[in-house]
Amino acid sequence: MFVYNMLMLKDEILKNAPAVGSTDGTPENEKPVVFTATHANGWKWTAYEAERVEMDDILCFGRVDGFESELGYFTVDELLENQVEIQVSA
């Protein structure tokens, strides 16, 4: 398993990521998965779109499976602050 530093991780996420909003109208099961993230509490994030925003963070759109399962926006920094494990898709 390759260990990323934060800047390398963000660059890897953005390498093949569609911009936020660019897959509107595409059925969810046909959207490319940019990365998945999991937390020890069982929550899972699946990012379908990602783009760099202010303060060198990355805004993502995707599915969050926690207490409920819903589509929404989240940032990579929010995930990292909560100690999730991020797996970038090839």
PDB file of N, CA and C in Angstrom:
ATOM      1  N   MET A   1       0.848  -1.188   0.000  1.00  0.00           N
ATOM      2  CA  MET A   1       0.000   0.000   0.000  1.00  0.00           C
ATOM      3  C   MET A   1       0.885   1.240   0.000  1.00  0.00           C
ATOM      4  N   PHE A   2       0.567   2.186  -0.860  1.00  0.00           N
ATOM      5  CA  PHE A   2       1.342   3.411  -0.992  1.00  0.00           C
ATOM      6  C   PHE A   2       0.816   4.453  -0.015  1.00  0.00           C
ATOM      7  N   VAL A   3       1.695   5.071   0.753  1.00  0.00           N
ATOM      8  CA  VAL A   3       1.293   6.104   1.699  1.00  0.00           C
ATOM      9  C   VAL A   3       1.525   7.466   1.056  1.00  0.00           C
ATOM     10  N   TYR A   4       0.469   8.268   0.978  1.00  0.00           N
ATOM     11  CA  TYR A   4       0.550   9.589   0.376  1.00  0.00           C
ATOM     12  C   TYR A   4       0.777  10.648   1.440  1.00  0.00           C
ATOM     13  N   ASN A   5       1.554  11.686   1.113  1.00  0.00           N
ATOM     14  CA  ASN A   5       1.487  12.862   1.951  1.00  0.00           C
ATOM     15  C   ASN A   5       0.291  13.659   1.445  1.00  0.00           C
ATOM     16  N   MET A   6      -0.145  14.663   2.162  1.00  0.00           N
ATOM     17  CA  MET A   6      -1.395  15.347   1.843  1.00  0.00           C
ATOM     18  C   MET A   6      -1.381  15.970   0.441  1.00  0.00           C
ATOM     19  N   LEU A   7      -0.291  16.609   0.039  1.00  0.00           N
ATOM     20  CA  LEU A   7      -0.246  17.240  -1.283  1.00  0.00           C
ATOM     21  C   LEU A   7      -0.262  16.205  -2.394  1.00  0.00           C
ATOM     22  N   MET A   8       0.456  15.120  -2.216  1.00  0.00           N
ATOM     23  CA  MET A   8       0.451  14.051  -3.222  1.00  0.00           C
ATOM     24  C   MET A   8      -0.940  13.445  -3.340  1.00  0.00           C
ATOM     25  N   LEU A   9      -1.603  13.260  -2.211  1.00  0.00           N
ATOM     26  CA  LEU A   9      -2.952  12.698  -2.216  1.00  0.00           C
ATOM     27  C   LEU A   9      -3.895  13.602  -2.998  1.00  0.00           C
ATOM     28  N   LYS A  10      -3.845  14.886  -2.737  1.00  0.00           N
ATOM     29  CA  LYS A  10      -4.733  15.824  -3.434  1.00  0.00           C
ATOM     30  C   LYS A  10      -4.442  15.857  -4.930  1.00  0.00           C
ATOM     31  N   ASP A  11      -3.174  15.836  -5.306  1.00  0.00           N
ATOM     32  CA  ASP A  11      -2.833  15.810  -6.732  1.00  0.00           C
ATOM     33  C   ASP A  11      -3.353  14.531  -7.389  1.00  0.00           C
ATOM     34  N   GLU A  12      -3.230  13.415  -6.702  1.00  0.00           N
ATOM     35  CA  GLU A  12      -3.692  12.138  -7.249  1.00  0.00           C
ATOM     36  C   GLU A  12      -5.218  12.130  -7.407  1.00  0.00           C
ATOM     37  N   ILE A  13      -5.928  12.712  -6.454  1.00  0.00           N
ATOM     38  CA  ILE A  13      -7.391  12.802  -6.534  1.00  0.00           C
ATOM     39  C   ILE A  13      -7.804  13.603  -7.757  1.00  0.00           C
ATOM     40  N   LEU A  14      -7.124  14.711  -7.994  1.00  0.00           N
ATOM     41  CA  LEU A  14      -7.509  15.614  -9.083  1.00  0.00           C
ATOM     42  C   LEU A  14      -7.074  15.135 -10.464  1.00  0.00           C
ATOM     43  N   LYS A  15      -6.146  14.201 -10.514  1.00  0.00           N
ATOM     44  CA  LYS A  15      -5.561  13.788 -11.790  1.00  0.00           C
ATOM     45  C   LYS A  15      -6.614  13.390 -12.831  1.00  0.00           C
ATOM     46  N   ASN A  16      -7.592  12.608 -12.467  1.00  0.00           N
ATOM     47  CA  ASN A  16      -8.593  12.133 -13.422  1.00  0.00           C
ATOM     48  C   ASN A  16     -10.022  12.483 -13.014  1.00  0.00           C
ATOM     49  N   ALA A  17     -10.162  13.423 -12.094  1.00  0.00           N
ATOM     50  CA  ALA A  17     -11.489  13.732 -11.556  1.00  0.00           C
ATOM     51  C   ALA A  17     -12.282  14.651 -12.476  1.00  0.00           C
ATOM     52  N   PRO A  18     -13.540  14.293 -12.762  1.00  0.00           N
ATOM     53  CA  PRO A  18     -14.421  15.228 -13.461  1.00  0.00           C
ATOM     54  C   PRO A  18     -14.694  16.424 -12.548  1.00  0.00           C
ATOM     55  N   ALA A  19     -14.852  17.605 -13.121  1.00  0.00           N
ATOM     56  CA  ALA A  19     -15.156  18.805 -12.333  1.00  0.00           C
ATOM     57  C   ALA A  19     -16.531  18.668 -11.695  1.00  0.00           C
ATOM     58  N   VAL A  20     -16.709  19.360 -10.578  1.00  0.00           N
ATOM     59  CA  VAL A  20     -17.999  19.350  -9.893  1.00  0.00           C
ATOM     60  C   VAL A  20     -19.071  19.877 -10.842  1.00  0.00           C
ATOM     61  N   GLY A  21     -20.135  19.118 -10.981  1.00  0.00           N
ATOM     62  CA  GLY A  21     -21.247  19.484 -11.856  1.00  0.00           C
ATOM     63  C   GLY A  21     -21.151  18.924 -13.259  1.00  0.00           C
ATOM     64  N   SER A  22     -19.987  18.391 -13.612  1.00  0.00           N
ATOM     65  CA  SER A  22     -19.796  17.959 -15.004  1.00  0.00           C
ATOM     66  C   SER A  22     -20.475  16.632 -15.333  1.00  0.00           C
ATOM     67  N   THR A  23     -20.889  15.872 -14.332  1.00  0.00           N
ATOM     68  CA  THR A  23     -21.577  14.610 -14.624  1.00  0.00           C
ATOM     69  C   THR A  23     -23.078  14.697 -14.327  1.00  0.00           C
ATOM     70  N   ASP A  24     -23.576  15.931 -14.166  1.00  0.00           N
ATOM     71  CA  ASP A  24     -25.026  16.096 -13.972  1.00  0.00           C
ATOM     72  C   ASP A  24     -25.767  15.405 -15.105  1.00  0.00           C
ATOM     73  N   GLY A  25     -26.808  14.676 -14.767  1.00  0.00           N
ATOM     74  CA  GLY A  25     -27.593  13.984 -15.774  1.00  0.00           C
ATOM     75  C   GLY A  25     -27.108  12.576 -16.068  1.00  0.00           C
ATOM     76  N   THR A  26     -25.909  12.234 -15.587  1.00  0.00           N
ATOM     77  CA  THR A  26     -25.391  10.881 -15.758  1.00  0.00           C
ATOM     78  C   THR A  26     -25.938  10.018 -14.623  1.00  0.00           C
ATOM     79  N   PRO A  27     -26.508   8.855 -14.943  1.00  0.00           N
ATOM     80  CA  PRO A  27     -26.991   7.979 -13.866  1.00  0.00           C
ATOM     81  C   PRO A  27     -25.858   7.666 -12.883  1.00  0.00           C
ATOM     82  N   GLU A  28     -26.202   7.589 -11.614  1.00  0.00           N
ATOM     83  CA  GLU A  28     -25.177   7.400 -10.596  1.00  0.00           C
ATOM     84  C   GLU A  28     -24.333   6.151 -10.845  1.00  0.00           C
ATOM     85  N   ASN A  29     -24.942   5.070 -11.295  1.00  0.00           N
ATOM     86  CA  ASN A  29     -24.183   3.839 -11.511  1.00  0.00           C
ATOM     87  C   ASN A  29     -23.247   3.922 -12.724  1.00  0.00           C
ATOM     88  N   GLU A  30     -23.316   5.021 -13.488  1.00  0.00           N
ATOM     89  CA  GLU A  30     -22.418   5.220 -14.626  1.00  0.00           C
ATOM     90  C   GLU A  30     -21.357   6.292 -14.363  1.00  0.00           C
ATOM     91  N   LYS A  31     -21.443   6.953 -13.219  1.00  0.00           N
ATOM     92  CA  LYS A  31     -20.464   7.993 -12.889  1.00  0.00           C
ATOM     93  C   LYS A  31     -19.138   7.333 -12.507  1.00  0.00           C
ATOM     94  N   PRO A  32     -18.014   7.934 -12.905  1.00  0.00           N
ATOM     95  CA  PRO A  32     -16.725   7.385 -12.489  1.00  0.00           C
ATOM     96  C   PRO A  32     -16.504   7.632 -10.996  1.00  0.00           C
ATOM     97  N   VAL A  33     -15.882   6.699 -10.322  1.00  0.00           N
ATOM     98  CA  VAL A  33     -15.553   6.867  -8.906  1.00  0.00           C
ATOM     99  C   VAL A  33     -14.149   7.448  -8.823  1.00  0.00           C
ATOM    100  N   VAL A  34     -14.044   8.653  -8.251  1.00  0.00           N
ATOM    101  CA  VAL A  34     -12.749   9.317  -8.089  1.00  0.00           C
ATOM    102  C   VAL A  34     -11.991   8.693  -6.919  1.00  0.00           C
ATOM    103  N   PHE A  35     -12.681   8.543  -5.784  1.00  0.00           N
ATOM    104  CA  PHE A  35     -12.096   7.879  -4.626  1.00  0.00           C
ATOM    105  C   PHE A  35     -13.210   7.430  -3.694  1.00  0.00           C
ATOM    106  N   THR A  36     -12.860   6.508  -2.819  1.00  0.00           N
ATOM    107  CA  THR A  36     -13.739   6.128  -1.724  1.00  0.00           C
ATOM    108  C   THR A  36     -13.005   6.418  -0.431  1.00  0.00           C
ATOM    109  N   ALA A  37     -13.760   6.709   0.593  1.00  0.00           N
ATOM    110  CA  ALA A  37     -13.187   6.980   1.903  1.00  0.00           C
ATOM    111  C   ALA A  37     -14.028   6.258   2.947  1.00  0.00           C
ATOM    112  N   THR A  38     -13.352   5.674   3.920  1.00  0.00           N
ATOM    113  CA  THR A  38     -14.062   4.971   4.976  1.00  0.00           C
ATOM    114  C   THR A  38     -13.547   5.417   6.342  1.00  0.00           C
ATOM    115  N   HIS A  39     -14.442   5.375   7.295  1.00  0.00           N
ATOM    116  CA  HIS A  39     -14.109   5.727   8.676  1.00  0.00           C
ATOM    117  C   HIS A  39     -14.314   4.494   9.536  1.00  0.00           C
ATOM    118  N   ALA A  40     -13.634   4.433  10.635  1.00  0.00           N
ATOM    119  CA  ALA A  40     -13.747   3.290  11.545  1.00  0.00           C
ATOM    120  C   ALA A  40     -15.173   3.089  12.053  1.00  0.00           C
ATOM    121  N   ASN A  41     -15.986   4.151  12.028  1.00  0.00           N
ATOM    122  CA  ASN A  41     -17.376   4.038  12.506  1.00  0.00           C
ATOM    123  C   ASN A  41     -18.311   3.415  11.468  1.00  0.00           C
ATOM    124  N   GLY A  42     -17.776   3.055  10.291  1.00  0.00           N
ATOM    125  CA  GLY A  42     -18.573   2.412   9.259  1.00  0.00           C
ATOM    126  C   GLY A  42     -19.088   3.335   8.170  1.00  0.00           C
ATOM    127  N   TRP A  43     -18.920   4.647   8.340  1.00  0.00           N
ATOM    128  CA  TRP A  43     -19.366   5.576   7.299  1.00  0.00           C
ATOM    129  C   TRP A  43     -18.481   5.416   6.069  1.00  0.00           C
ATOM    130  N   LYS A  44     -19.092   5.687   4.890  1.00  0.00           N
ATOM    131  CA  LYS A  44     -18.354   5.588   3.629  1.00  0.00           C
ATOM    132  C   LYS A  44     -18.729   6.762   2.727  1.00  0.00           C
ATOM    133  N   TRP A  45     -17.719   7.341   2.073  1.00  0.00           N
ATOM    134  CA  TRP A  45     -17.911   8.418   1.105  1.00  0.00           C
ATOM    135  C   TRP A  45     -17.430   7.904  -0.239  1.00  0.00           C
ATOM    136  N   THR A  46     -18.200   8.163  -1.293  1.00  0.00           N
ATOM    137  CA  THR A  46     -17.805   7.826  -2.653  1.00  0.00           C
ATOM    138  C   THR A  46     -17.852   9.107  -3.464  1.00  0.00           C
ATOM    139  N   ALA A  47     -16.698   9.580  -3.914  1.00  0.00           N
ATOM    140  CA  ALA A  47     -16.625  10.833  -4.668  1.00  0.00           C
ATOM    141  C   ALA A  47     -16.733  10.546  -6.164  1.00  0.00           C
ATOM    142  N   TYR A  48     -17.652  11.265  -6.824  1.00  0.00           N
ATOM    143  CA  TYR A  48     -17.829  11.144  -8.271  1.00  0.00           C
ATOM    144  C   TYR A  48     -17.233  12.330  -9.024  1.00  0.00           C
ATOM    145  N   GLU A  49     -17.101  13.452  -8.358  1.00  0.00           N
ATOM    146  CA  GLU A  49     -16.570  14.683  -8.965  1.00  0.00           C
ATOM    147  C   GLU A  49     -15.685  15.367  -7.932  1.00  0.00           C
ATOM    148  N   ALA A  50     -14.688  16.106  -8.396  1.00  0.00           N
ATOM    149  CA  ALA A  50     -13.806  16.813  -7.470  1.00  0.00           C
ATOM    150  C   ALA A  50     -13.108  17.954  -8.191  1.00  0.00           C
ATOM    151  N   GLU A  51     -12.919  19.069  -7.468  1.00  0.00           N
ATOM    152  CA  GLU A  51     -12.158  20.190  -8.018  1.00  0.00           C
ATOM    153  C   GLU A  51     -11.554  21.008  -6.892  1.00  0.00           C
ATOM    154  N   ARG A  52     -10.409  21.607  -7.208  1.00  0.00           N
ATOM    155  CA  ARG A  52      -9.700  22.431  -6.220  1.00  0.00           C
ATOM    156  C   ARG A  52     -10.500  23.708  -5.941  1.00  0.00           C
ATOM    157  N   VAL A  53     -10.558  24.082  -4.681  1.00  0.00           N
ATOM    158  CA  VAL A  53     -11.228  25.314  -4.260  1.00  0.00           C
ATOM    159  C   VAL A  53     -10.278  26.117  -3.382  1.00  0.00           C
ATOM    160  N   GLU A  54     -10.764  27.198  -2.833  1.00  0.00           N
ATOM    161  CA  GLU A  54      -9.927  28.081  -2.019  1.00  0.00           C
ATOM    162  C   GLU A  54      -9.213  27.333  -0.893  1.00  0.00           C
ATOM    163  N   MET A  55      -8.128  27.896  -0.438  1.00  0.00           N
ATOM    164  CA  MET A  55      -7.329  27.358   0.659  1.00  0.00           C
ATOM    165  C   MET A  55      -6.743  25.982   0.327  1.00  0.00           C
ATOM    166  N   ASP A  56      -6.596  25.676  -0.961  1.00  0.00           N
ATOM    167  CA  ASP A  56      -5.985  24.428  -1.422  1.00  0.00           C
ATOM    168  C   ASP A  56      -6.747  23.186  -0.985  1.00  0.00           C
ATOM    169  N   ASP A  57      -8.039  23.319  -0.798  1.00  0.00           N
ATOM    170  CA  ASP A  57      -8.886  22.176  -0.467  1.00  0.00           C
ATOM    171  C   ASP A  57      -9.515  21.639  -1.744  1.00  0.00           C
ATOM    172  N   ILE A  58     -10.165  20.505  -1.661  1.00  0.00           N
ATOM    173  CA  ILE A  58     -10.839  19.905  -2.807  1.00  0.00           C
ATOM    174  C   ILE A  58     -12.302  19.691  -2.453  1.00  0.00           C
ATOM    175  N   LEU A  59     -13.176  20.293  -3.240  1.00  0.00           N
ATOM    176  CA  LEU A  59     -14.616  20.112  -3.083  1.00  0.00           C
ATOM    177  C   LEU A  59     -15.023  18.888  -3.888  1.00  0.00           C
ATOM    178  N   CYS A  60     -15.809  18.029  -3.274  1.00  0.00           N
ATOM    179  CA  CYS A  60     -16.246  16.797  -3.931  1.00  0.00           C
ATOM    180  C   CYS A  60     -17.762  16.700  -3.914  1.00  0.00           C
ATOM    181  N   PHE A  61     -18.282  16.014  -4.907  1.00  0.00           N
ATOM    182  CA  PHE A  61     -19.691  15.641  -4.930  1.00  0.00           C
ATOM    183  C   PHE A  61     -19.750  14.134  -5.011  1.00  0.00           C
ATOM    184  N   GLY A  62     -20.602  13.547  -4.174  1.00  0.00           N
ATOM    185  CA  GLY A  62     -20.725  12.096  -4.208  1.00  0.00           C
ATOM    186  C   GLY A  62     -21.726  11.592  -3.201  1.00  0.00           C
ATOM    187  N   ARG A  63     -21.643  10.324  -2.911  1.00  0.00           N
ATOM    188  CA  ARG A  63     -22.575   9.657  -2.000  1.00  0.00           C
ATOM    189  C   ARG A  63     -21.924   9.485  -0.639  1.00  0.00           C
ATOM    190  N   VAL A  64     -22.711   9.757   0.401  1.00  0.00           N
ATOM    191  CA  VAL A  64     -22.290   9.519   1.779  1.00  0.00           C
ATOM    192  C   VAL A  64     -23.226   8.461   2.351  1.00  0.00           C
ATOM    193  N   ASP A  65     -22.644   7.379   2.819  1.00  0.00           N
ATOM    194  CA  ASP A  65     -23.409   6.326   3.470  1.00  0.00           C
ATOM    195  C   ASP A  65     -23.041   6.333   4.946  1.00  0.00           C
ATOM    196  N   GLY A  66     -23.986   6.806   5.767  1.00  0.00           N
ATOM    197  CA  GLY A  66     -23.782   6.876   7.205  1.00  0.00           C
ATOM    198  C   GLY A  66     -25.061   6.471   7.894  1.00  0.00           C
ATOM    199  N   PHE A  67     -25.636   7.397   8.668  1.00  0.00           N
ATOM    200  CA  PHE A  67     -26.945   7.124   9.268  1.00  0.00           C
ATOM    201  C   PHE A  67     -27.980   6.934   8.168  1.00  0.00           C
ATOM    202  N   GLU A  68     -27.797   7.683   7.088  1.00  0.00           N
ATOM    203  CA  GLU A  68     -28.630   7.574   5.889  1.00  0.00           C
ATOM    204  C   GLU A  68     -27.682   7.531   4.697  1.00  0.00           C
ATOM    205  N   SER A  69     -28.214   7.275   3.530  1.00  0.00           N
ATOM    206  CA  SER A  69     -27.429   7.302   2.309  1.00  0.00           C
ATOM    207  C   SER A  69     -27.951   8.446   1.454  1.00  0.00           C
ATOM    208  N   GLU A  70     -27.057   9.390   1.138  1.00  0.00           N
ATOM    209  CA  GLU A  70     -27.505  10.553   0.371  1.00  0.00           C
ATOM    210  C   GLU A  70     -26.373  11.108  -0.468  1.00  0.00           C
ATOM    211  N   LEU A  71     -26.758  11.817  -1.537  1.00  0.00           N
ATOM    212  CA  LEU A  71     -25.799  12.529  -2.366  1.00  0.00           C
ATOM    213  C   LEU A  71     -25.575  13.908  -1.775  1.00  0.00           C
ATOM    214  N   GLY A  72     -24.339  14.398  -1.877  1.00  0.00           N
ATOM    215  CA  GLY A  72     -24.055  15.726  -1.348  1.00  0.00           C
ATOM    216  C   GLY A  72     -22.613  16.126  -1.583  1.00  0.00           C
ATOM    217  N   TYR A  73     -22.256  17.261  -0.999  1.00  0.00           N
ATOM    218  CA  TYR A  73     -20.925  17.838  -1.145  1.00  0.00           C
ATOM    219  C   TYR A  73     -20.125  17.643   0.135  1.00  0.00           C
ATOM    220  N   PHE A  74     -18.834  17.434  -0.020  1.00  0.00           N
ATOM    221  CA  PHE A  74     -17.918  17.323   1.116  1.00  0.00           C
ATOM    222  C   PHE A  74     -16.534  17.708   0.611  1.00  0.00           C
ATOM    223  N   THR A  75     -15.625  17.987   1.524  1.00  0.00           N
ATOM    224  CA  THR A  75     -14.265  18.345   1.113  1.00  0.00           C
ATOM    225  C   THR A  75     -13.270  17.298   1.605  1.00  0.00           C
ATOM    226  N   VAL A  76     -12.162  17.240   0.912  1.00  0.00           N
ATOM    227  CA  VAL A  76     -11.105  16.310   1.298  1.00  0.00           C
ATOM    228  C   VAL A  76     -10.563  16.683   2.672  1.00  0.00           C
ATOM    229  N   ASP A  77     -10.392  17.981   2.953  1.00  0.00           N
ATOM    230  CA  ASP A  77      -9.889  18.377   4.264  1.00  0.00           C
ATOM    231  C   ASP A  77     -10.823  17.935   5.388  1.00  0.00           C
ATOM    232  N   GLU A  78     -12.142  18.011   5.175  1.00  0.00           N
ATOM    233  CA  GLU A  78     -13.093  17.530   6.186  1.00  0.00           C
ATOM    234  C   GLU A  78     -12.864  16.047   6.470  1.00  0.00           C
ATOM    235  N   LEU A  79     -12.658  15.286   5.416  1.00  0.00           N
ATOM    236  CA  LEU A  79     -12.432  13.858   5.578  1.00  0.00           C
ATOM    237  C   LEU A  79     -11.134  13.593   6.332  1.00  0.00           C
ATOM    238  N   LEU A  80     -10.063  14.271   5.931  1.00  0.00           N
ATOM    239  CA  LEU A  80      -8.768  14.055   6.569  1.00  0.00           C
ATOM    240  C   LEU A  80      -8.785  14.472   8.037  1.00  0.00           C
ATOM    241  N   GLU A  81      -9.502  15.546   8.349  1.00  0.00           N
ATOM    242  CA  GLU A  81      -9.610  15.994   9.743  1.00  0.00           C
ATOM    243  C   GLU A  81     -10.311  14.960  10.617  1.00  0.00           C
ATOM    244  N   ASN A  82     -11.136  14.116   9.993  1.00  0.00           N
ATOM    245  CA  ASN A  82     -11.876  13.096  10.725  1.00  0.00           C
ATOM    246  C   ASN A  82     -11.253  11.710  10.582  1.00  0.00           C
ATOM    247  N   GLN A  83     -10.018  11.686  10.152  1.00  0.00           N
ATOM    248  CA  GLN A  83      -9.207  10.471  10.106  1.00  0.00           C
ATOM    249  C   GLN A  83      -9.838   9.330   9.313  1.00  0.00           C
ATOM    250  N   VAL A  84     -10.265   9.656   8.112  1.00  0.00           N
ATOM    251  CA  VAL A  84     -10.787   8.607   7.227  1.00  0.00           C
ATOM    252  C   VAL A  84      -9.640   8.032   6.407  1.00  0.00           C
ATOM    253  N   GLU A  85      -9.852   6.863   5.889  1.00  0.00           N
ATOM    254  CA  GLU A  85      -8.893   6.242   4.974  1.00  0.00           C
ATOM    255  C   GLU A  85      -9.391   6.479   3.565  1.00  0.00           C
ATOM    256  N   ILE A  86      -8.590   7.145   2.748  1.00  0.00           N
ATOM    257  CA  ILE A  86      -8.974   7.475   1.375  1.00  0.00           C
ATOM    258  C   ILE A  86      -8.261   6.540   0.403  1.00  0.00           C
ATOM    259  N   GLN A  87      -9.038   5.949  -0.496  1.00  0.00           N
ATOM    260  CA  GLN A  87      -8.489   5.075  -1.526  1.00  0.00           C
ATOM    261  C   GLN A  87      -8.817   5.670  -2.882  1.00  0.00           C
ATOM    262  N   VAL A  88      -7.803   6.164  -3.571  1.00  0.00           N
ATOM    263  CA  VAL A  88      -7.982   6.810  -4.877  1.00  0.00           C
ATOM    264  C   VAL A  88      -8.126   5.733  -5.950  1.00  0.00           C
ATOM    265  N   SER A  89      -9.120   5.924  -6.828  1.00  0.00           N
ATOM    266  CA  SER A  89      -9.340   4.973  -7.917  1.00  0.00           C
ATOM    267  C   SER A  89      -8.237   5.101  -8.959  1.00  0.00           C
ATOM    268  N   ALA A  90      -7.930   3.998  -9.596  1.00  0.00           N
ATOM    269  CA  ALA A  90      -6.875   3.994 -10.613  1.00  0.00           C
ATOM    270  C   ALA A  90      -7.351   4.615 -11.894  1.00  0.00           C
TER     271      ALA A  90
END
